[in-house]
Short mmCIF file of C-alpha atoms and ligand atoms in Angstrom, two decimals:
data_model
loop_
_atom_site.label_atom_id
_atom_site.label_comp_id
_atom_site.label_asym_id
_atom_site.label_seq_id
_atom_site.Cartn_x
_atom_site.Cartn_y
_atom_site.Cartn_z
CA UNK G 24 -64.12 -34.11 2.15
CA UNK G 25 -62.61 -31.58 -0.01
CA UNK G 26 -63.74 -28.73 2.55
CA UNK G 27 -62.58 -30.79 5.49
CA UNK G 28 -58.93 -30.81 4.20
CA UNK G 29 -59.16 -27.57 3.04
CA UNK G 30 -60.12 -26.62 6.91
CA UNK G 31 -57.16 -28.58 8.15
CA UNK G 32 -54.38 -26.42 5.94
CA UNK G 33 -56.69 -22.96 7.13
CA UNK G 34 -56.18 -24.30 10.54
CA UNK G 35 -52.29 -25.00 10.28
CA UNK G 36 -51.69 -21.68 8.44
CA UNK G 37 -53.92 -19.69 11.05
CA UNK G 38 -51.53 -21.59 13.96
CA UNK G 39 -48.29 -21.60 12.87
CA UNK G 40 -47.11 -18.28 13.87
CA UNK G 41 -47.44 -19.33 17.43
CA UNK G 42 -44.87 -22.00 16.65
CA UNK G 43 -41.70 -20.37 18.19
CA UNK G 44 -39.90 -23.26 20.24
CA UNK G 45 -39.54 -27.24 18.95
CA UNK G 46 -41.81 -28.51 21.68
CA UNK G 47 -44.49 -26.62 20.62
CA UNK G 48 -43.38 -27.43 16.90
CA UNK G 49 -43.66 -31.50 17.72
CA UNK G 50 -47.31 -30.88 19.27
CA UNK G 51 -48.29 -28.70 16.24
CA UNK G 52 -47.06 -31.53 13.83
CA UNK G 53 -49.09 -34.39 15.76
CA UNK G 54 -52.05 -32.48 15.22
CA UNK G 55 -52.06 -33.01 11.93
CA UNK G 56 -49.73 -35.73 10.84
CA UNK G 57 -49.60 -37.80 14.47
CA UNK G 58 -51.84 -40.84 14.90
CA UNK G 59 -54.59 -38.98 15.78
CA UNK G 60 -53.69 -36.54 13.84
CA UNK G 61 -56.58 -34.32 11.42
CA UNK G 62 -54.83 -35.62 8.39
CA UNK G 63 -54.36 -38.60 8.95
CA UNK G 64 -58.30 -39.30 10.51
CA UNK G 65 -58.92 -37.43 7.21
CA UNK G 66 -56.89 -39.81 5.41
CA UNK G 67 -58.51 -42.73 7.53
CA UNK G 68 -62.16 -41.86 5.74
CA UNK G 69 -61.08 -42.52 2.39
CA UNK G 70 -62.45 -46.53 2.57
CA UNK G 71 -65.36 -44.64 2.89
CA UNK G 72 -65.45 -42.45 -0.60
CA UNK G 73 -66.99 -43.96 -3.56
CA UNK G 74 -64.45 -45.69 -5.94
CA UNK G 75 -64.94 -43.06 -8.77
CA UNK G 76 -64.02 -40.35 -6.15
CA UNK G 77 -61.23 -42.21 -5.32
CA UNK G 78 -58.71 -40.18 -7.87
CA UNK G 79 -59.88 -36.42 -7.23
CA UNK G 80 -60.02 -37.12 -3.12
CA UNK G 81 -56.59 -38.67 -3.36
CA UNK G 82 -55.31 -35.62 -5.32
CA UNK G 83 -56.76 -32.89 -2.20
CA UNK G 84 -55.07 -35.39 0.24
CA UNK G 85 -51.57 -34.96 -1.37
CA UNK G 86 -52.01 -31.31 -1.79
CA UNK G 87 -53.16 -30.34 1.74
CA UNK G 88 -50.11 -32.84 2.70
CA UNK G 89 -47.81 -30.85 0.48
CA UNK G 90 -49.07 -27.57 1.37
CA UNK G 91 -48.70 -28.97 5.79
CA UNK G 92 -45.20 -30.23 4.82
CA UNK G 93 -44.05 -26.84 3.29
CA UNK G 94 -45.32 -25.12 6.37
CA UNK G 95 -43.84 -27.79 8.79
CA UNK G 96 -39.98 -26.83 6.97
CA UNK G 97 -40.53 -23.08 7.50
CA UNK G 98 -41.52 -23.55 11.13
CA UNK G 99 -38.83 -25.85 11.63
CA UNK G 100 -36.04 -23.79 10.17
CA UNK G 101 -37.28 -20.81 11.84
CA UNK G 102 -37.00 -23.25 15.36
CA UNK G 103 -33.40 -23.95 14.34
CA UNK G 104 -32.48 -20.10 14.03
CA UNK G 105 -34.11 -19.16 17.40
CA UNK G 106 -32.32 -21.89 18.77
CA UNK G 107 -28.95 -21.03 17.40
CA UNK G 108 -29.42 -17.11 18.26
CA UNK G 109 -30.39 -18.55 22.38
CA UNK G 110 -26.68 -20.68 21.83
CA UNK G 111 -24.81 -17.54 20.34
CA UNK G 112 -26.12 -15.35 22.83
CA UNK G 113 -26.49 -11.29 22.50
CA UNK G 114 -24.51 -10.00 19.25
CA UNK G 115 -20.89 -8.86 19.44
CA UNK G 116 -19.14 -6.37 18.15
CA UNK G 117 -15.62 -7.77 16.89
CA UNK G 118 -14.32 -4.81 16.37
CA UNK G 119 -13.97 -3.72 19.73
CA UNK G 120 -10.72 -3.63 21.63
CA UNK G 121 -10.20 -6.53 23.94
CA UNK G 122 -8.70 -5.33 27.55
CA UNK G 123 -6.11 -7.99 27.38
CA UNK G 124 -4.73 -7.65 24.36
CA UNK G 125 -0.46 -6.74 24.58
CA UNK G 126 0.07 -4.02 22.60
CA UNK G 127 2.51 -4.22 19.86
CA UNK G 128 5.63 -2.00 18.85
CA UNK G 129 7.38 -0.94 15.36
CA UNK G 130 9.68 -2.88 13.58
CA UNK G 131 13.11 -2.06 14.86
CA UNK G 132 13.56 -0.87 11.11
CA UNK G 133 11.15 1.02 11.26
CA UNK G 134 12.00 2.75 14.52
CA UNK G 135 14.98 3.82 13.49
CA UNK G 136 13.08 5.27 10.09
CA UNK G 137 10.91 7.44 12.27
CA UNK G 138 13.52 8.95 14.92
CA UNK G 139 15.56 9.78 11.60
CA UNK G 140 12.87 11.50 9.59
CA UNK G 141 12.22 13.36 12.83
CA UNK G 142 15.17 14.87 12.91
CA UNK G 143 14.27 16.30 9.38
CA UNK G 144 10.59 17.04 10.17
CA UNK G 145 11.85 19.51 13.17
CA UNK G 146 14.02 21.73 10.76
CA UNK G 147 11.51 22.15 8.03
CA UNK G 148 11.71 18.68 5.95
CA UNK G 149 8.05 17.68 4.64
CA UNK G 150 7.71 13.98 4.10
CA UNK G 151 7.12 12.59 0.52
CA UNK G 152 6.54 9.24 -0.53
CA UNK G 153 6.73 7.38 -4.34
CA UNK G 154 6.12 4.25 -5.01
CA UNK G 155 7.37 0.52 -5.14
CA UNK G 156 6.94 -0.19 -8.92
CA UNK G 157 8.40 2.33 -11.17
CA UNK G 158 9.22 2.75 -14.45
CA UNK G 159 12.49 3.53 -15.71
CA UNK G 160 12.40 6.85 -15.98
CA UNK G 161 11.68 7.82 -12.74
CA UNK G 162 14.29 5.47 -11.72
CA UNK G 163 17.25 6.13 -13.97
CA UNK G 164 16.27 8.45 -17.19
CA UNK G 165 15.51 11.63 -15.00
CA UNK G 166 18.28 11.07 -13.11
CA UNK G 167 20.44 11.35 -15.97
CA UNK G 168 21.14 7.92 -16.43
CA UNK G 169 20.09 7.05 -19.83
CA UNK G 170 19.38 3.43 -21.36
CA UNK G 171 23.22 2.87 -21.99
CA UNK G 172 24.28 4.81 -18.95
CA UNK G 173 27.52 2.07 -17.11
CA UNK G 174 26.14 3.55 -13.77
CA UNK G 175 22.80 1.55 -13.84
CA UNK G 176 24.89 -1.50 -13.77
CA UNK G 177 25.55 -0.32 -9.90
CA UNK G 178 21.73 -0.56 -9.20
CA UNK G 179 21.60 -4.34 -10.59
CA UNK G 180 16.99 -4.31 -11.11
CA UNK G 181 14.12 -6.21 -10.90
CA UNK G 182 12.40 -5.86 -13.75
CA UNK G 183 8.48 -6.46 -14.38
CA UNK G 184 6.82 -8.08 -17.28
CA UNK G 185 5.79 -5.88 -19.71
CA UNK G 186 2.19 -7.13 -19.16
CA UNK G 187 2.00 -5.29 -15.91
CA UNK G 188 -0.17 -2.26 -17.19
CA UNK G 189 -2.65 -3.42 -14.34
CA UNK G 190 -0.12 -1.29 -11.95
CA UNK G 191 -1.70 1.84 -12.61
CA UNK G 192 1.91 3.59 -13.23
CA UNK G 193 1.86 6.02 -16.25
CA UNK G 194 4.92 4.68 -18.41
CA UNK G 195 6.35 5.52 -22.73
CA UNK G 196 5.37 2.49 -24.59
CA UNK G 197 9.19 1.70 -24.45
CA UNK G 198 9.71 1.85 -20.93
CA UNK G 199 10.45 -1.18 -18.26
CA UNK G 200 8.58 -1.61 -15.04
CA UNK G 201 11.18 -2.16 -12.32
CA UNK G 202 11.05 -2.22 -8.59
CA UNK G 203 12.64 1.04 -7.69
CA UNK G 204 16.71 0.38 -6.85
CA UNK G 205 16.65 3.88 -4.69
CA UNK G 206 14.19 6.36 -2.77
CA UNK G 207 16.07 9.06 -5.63
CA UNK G 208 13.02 8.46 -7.79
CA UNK G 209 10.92 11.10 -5.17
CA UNK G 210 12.81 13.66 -5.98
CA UNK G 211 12.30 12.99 -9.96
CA UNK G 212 8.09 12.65 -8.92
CA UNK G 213 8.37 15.74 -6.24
CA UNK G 214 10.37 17.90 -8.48
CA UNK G 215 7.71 17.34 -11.34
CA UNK G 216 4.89 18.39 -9.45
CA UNK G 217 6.27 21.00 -7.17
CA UNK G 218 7.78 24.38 -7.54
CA UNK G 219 10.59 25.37 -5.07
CA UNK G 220 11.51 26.06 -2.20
CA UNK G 221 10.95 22.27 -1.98
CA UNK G 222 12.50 20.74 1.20
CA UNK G 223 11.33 17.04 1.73
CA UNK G 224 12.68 13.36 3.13
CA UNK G 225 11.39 10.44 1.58
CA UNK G 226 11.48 7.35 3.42
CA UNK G 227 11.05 3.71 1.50
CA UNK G 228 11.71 0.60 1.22
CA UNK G 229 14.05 -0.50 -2.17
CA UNK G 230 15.11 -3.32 -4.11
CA UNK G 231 18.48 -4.37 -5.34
CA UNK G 232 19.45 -8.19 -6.72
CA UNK G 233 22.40 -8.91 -4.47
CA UNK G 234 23.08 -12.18 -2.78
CA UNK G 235 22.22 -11.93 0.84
CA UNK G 236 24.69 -11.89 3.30
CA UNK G 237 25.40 -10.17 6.57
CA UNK G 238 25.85 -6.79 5.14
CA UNK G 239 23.31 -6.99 1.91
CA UNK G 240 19.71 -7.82 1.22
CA UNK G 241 18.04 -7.90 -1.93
CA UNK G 242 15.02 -5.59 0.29
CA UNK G 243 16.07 -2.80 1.93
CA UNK G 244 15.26 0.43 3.03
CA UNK G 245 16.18 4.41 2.23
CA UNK G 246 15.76 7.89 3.06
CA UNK G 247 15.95 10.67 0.46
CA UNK G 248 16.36 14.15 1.37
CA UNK G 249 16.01 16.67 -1.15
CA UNK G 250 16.07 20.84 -0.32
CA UNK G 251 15.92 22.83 -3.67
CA UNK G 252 15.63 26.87 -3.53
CA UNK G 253 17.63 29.55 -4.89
CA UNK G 254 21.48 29.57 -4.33
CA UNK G 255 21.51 26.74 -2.05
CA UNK G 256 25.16 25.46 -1.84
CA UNK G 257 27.93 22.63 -0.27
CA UNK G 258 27.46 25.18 2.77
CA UNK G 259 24.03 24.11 3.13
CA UNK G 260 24.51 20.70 2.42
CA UNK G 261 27.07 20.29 4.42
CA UNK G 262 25.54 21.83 7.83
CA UNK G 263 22.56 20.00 7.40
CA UNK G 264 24.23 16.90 7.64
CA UNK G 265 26.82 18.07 10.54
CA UNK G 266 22.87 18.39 12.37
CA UNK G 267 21.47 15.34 11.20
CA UNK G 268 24.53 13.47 12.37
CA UNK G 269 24.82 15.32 15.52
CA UNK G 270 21.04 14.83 16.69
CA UNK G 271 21.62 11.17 15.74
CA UNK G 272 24.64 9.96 17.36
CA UNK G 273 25.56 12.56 19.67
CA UNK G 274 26.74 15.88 19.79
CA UNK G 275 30.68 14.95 19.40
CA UNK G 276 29.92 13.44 15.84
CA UNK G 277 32.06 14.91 13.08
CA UNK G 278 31.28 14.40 9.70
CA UNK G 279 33.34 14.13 6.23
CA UNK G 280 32.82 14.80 2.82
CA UNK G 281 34.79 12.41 0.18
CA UNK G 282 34.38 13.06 -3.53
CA UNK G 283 32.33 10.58 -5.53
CA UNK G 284 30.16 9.82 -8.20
CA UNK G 285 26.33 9.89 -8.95
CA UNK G 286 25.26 10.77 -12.24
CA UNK G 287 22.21 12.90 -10.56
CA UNK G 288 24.56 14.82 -8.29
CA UNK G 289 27.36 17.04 -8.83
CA UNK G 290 29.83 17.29 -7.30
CA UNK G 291 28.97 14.17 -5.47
CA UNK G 292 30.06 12.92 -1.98
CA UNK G 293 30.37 9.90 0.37
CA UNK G 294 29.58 11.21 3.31
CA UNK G 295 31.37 9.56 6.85
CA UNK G 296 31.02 10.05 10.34
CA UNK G 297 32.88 9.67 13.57
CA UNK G 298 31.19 9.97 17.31
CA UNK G 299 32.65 9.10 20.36
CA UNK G 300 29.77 9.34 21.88
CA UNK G 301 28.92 5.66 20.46
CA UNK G 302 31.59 4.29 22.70
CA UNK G 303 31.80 0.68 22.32
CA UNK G 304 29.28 0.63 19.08
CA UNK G 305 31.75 2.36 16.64
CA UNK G 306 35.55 3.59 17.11
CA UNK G 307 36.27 4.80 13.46
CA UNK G 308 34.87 6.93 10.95
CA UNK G 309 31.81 5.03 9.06
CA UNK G 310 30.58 5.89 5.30
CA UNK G 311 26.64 6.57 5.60
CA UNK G 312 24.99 8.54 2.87
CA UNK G 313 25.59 9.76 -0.39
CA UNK G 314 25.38 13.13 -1.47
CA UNK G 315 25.53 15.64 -3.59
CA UNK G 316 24.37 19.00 -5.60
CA UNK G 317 21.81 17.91 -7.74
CA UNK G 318 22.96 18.04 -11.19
CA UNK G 319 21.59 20.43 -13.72
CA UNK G 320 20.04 17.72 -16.15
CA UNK G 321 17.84 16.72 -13.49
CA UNK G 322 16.22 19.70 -12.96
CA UNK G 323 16.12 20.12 -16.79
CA UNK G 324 14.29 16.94 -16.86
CA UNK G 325 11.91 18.03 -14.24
CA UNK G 326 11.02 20.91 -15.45
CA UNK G 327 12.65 23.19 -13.13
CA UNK G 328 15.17 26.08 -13.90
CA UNK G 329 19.15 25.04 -13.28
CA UNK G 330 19.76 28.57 -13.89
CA UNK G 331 17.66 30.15 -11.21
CA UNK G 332 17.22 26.98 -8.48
CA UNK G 333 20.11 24.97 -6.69
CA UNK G 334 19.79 22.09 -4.06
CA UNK G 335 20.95 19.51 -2.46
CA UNK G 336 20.17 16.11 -2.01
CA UNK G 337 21.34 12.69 -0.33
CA UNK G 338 20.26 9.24 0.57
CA UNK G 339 21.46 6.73 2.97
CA UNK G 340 19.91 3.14 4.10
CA UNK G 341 18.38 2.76 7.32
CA UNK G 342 19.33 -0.60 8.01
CA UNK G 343 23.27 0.56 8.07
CA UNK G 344 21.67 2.76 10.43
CA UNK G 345 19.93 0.72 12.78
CA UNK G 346 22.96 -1.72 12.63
CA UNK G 347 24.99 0.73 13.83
CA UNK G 348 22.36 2.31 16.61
CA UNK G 349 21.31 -0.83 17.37
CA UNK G 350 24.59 -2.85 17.64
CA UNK G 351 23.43 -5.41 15.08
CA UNK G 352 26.30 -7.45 13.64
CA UNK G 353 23.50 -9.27 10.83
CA UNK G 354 21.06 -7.19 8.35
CA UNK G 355 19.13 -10.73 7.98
CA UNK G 356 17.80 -10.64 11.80
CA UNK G 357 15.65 -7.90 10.33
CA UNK G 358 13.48 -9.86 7.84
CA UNK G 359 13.69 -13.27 10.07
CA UNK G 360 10.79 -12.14 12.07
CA UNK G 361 12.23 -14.22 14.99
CA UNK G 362 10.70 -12.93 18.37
CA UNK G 363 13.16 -13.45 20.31
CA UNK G 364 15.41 -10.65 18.11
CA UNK G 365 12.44 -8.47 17.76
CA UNK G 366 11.65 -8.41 21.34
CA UNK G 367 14.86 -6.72 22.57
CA UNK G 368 13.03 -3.48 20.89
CA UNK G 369 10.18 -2.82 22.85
CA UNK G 370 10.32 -0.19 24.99
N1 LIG V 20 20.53 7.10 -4.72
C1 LIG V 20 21.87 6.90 -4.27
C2 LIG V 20 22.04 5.43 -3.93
O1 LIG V 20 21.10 4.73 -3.77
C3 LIG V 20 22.18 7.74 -3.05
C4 LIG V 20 22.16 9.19 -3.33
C5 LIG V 20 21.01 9.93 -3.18
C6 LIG V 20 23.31 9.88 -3.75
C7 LIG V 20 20.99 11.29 -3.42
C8 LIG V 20 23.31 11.21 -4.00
C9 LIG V 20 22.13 11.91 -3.82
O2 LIG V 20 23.15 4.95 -3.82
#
């Protein structure tokens, strides 16, 4: 007997790799287990076996069925797969481009960011980037604006929790986290690990708490410019800006200088334009950009030399912009994500 069942699970072992589809499975498992089955004659014989055999006989029986019954779940699972692989068909590779697939545009935001950045690129403006989360040096100290400094109640923050070490930003034990209020803190992080000439534009997206309404968002977006070399002067600035407004909205645009404050620029400016070539889009002058010489403290804070480097720099926000290029009466259509706005700017 024992060799018998022992033959049985040699026979199923030395079979079952021919096992590949679930017909051939269900034949394979009636040879053993089926009516007629080798087990179960096997099984059959045990009337036969003498009663104090009885125990060790009935042990081989359930091991040879335990042993089939292992090998009948490998066989089937291995069915199942081959089965689902036939349903799946030949492997794909998702990361292929589908033909059909429309092709998308930028954001009309940020559009208007790269057509203005351009215009810097082309007469020798690198671009430089910061980041998001700041701390409060980058943001105000180094722009002369200390802790007490009135002018950071303009720039109304969002502050982090103190907790926030996770974000990787080098800060005094002291400092805040904030999201940054302007694109100004790339000059601070350009000036510290450059040496002049430095000439760059820093594009970015800012944060301000303000209550939104057609003209504000609390989410908005800038461009720095920043030019730094030896005697650079309001000549400089001031022709750089006639360009940039020129290339932007047309080769009639004048520009205008108004005095104004900034504690990181000085003397500091509103700059305005006028274009006729806008037509119907603007008739009147419009205030775009602050400006400015940068102020002697902030290169002092940056490690740079007020007395042998001068510069420039200035920052405006795209979305006044792209309002303005775009004939957009409502900053909010930006963020709304509504198709039908965002479609008007393809192509
Ligand atoms: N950072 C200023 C603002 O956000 C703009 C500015 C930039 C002014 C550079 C002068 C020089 O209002």
């Amino acid at each position: 007997m024992e060799a018998k069942l022992k033959a049985i699970l040699a026979d199923a072992q030395t079979e079952a790799p021919n096992v590949t589809d679930r017909a051939s499975f269900e034949a394979f498992k009636a040879r053993f287990v089926g009516p007629r089955g080798s087990l179960t004659e096997a099984m059959k014989g045990m009337g036969a076996v003498p009663k104090e055999d009885k125990p060790a006989v009935g042990r081989l029986i359930n091991e040879a069925k335990t042993g089939l019954t292992a090998l009948f779940d490998e066989i089937h699972s291995k069915v199942e797969a081959a089965e689902l692989a036939d349903r799946l068909g030949p492997a794909i590779d998702p990361t292929l481009p589908t033909v059909d697939a429309p092709s998308g545009v930028l954001h009309p935001i940020a559009q208007v960011r790269e057509e203005l950045v351009e215009v810097f690129r082309r007469i020798g403006f690198n671009v430089a980037e910061g980041t998001e989360v700041e701390t409060e040096f980058y943001c105000f100290d180094a722009l002369n604006m200390p802790g007490d400094h009135p002018a950071r109640d303009m720039q109304d923050s969002y502050y982090l929790p103190a907790q926030a070490e996770f974000l990787n930003v080098s800060k005094k034990a002291d400092e805040r986290y904030l999201l940054r209020t302007h694109t100004s803190t790339v000059q601070v992080r350009t000036m510290l690990e450059n040496k002049p000439p430095i000439r760059i534009v820093a594009p970015g997206r800012c944060f301000r708490r303000d209550t939104p309404d057609a003209t504000h968002s609390a989410n908005f977006h800038q461009i720095e410019g920043l030019y730094v070399a030896e005697s650079v002067t309001l000549c400089d600035l001031k022709a750089t800006l006639d360009h940039f407004v020129k290339a932007v909205f047309g080769p009639k645009a004048r520009t205008r200088l108004r005095p104004s404050f900034f504690p990181f620029t000085e003397p500091s400016f509103e700059m305005d334009f006028f274009s006729p070539d806008l037509g119907k889009l603007s008739n009147r002058w419009l205030e775009i950009m602050g400006c400015g010489l940068v102020d002697p403290a902030v290169f002092e804070a940056c490690g740079i030399d007020p007395e042998r480097y001068s510069g420039f720099a200035f920052g405006m926000g795209i979305e006044r912009i792209a309002m303005i290029l775009q004939g957009v009466d409502d900053i909010r259509y930006y963020y709304q994500n509504d198709l039908r706005f965002l479609r008007q700017f393809i192509g």
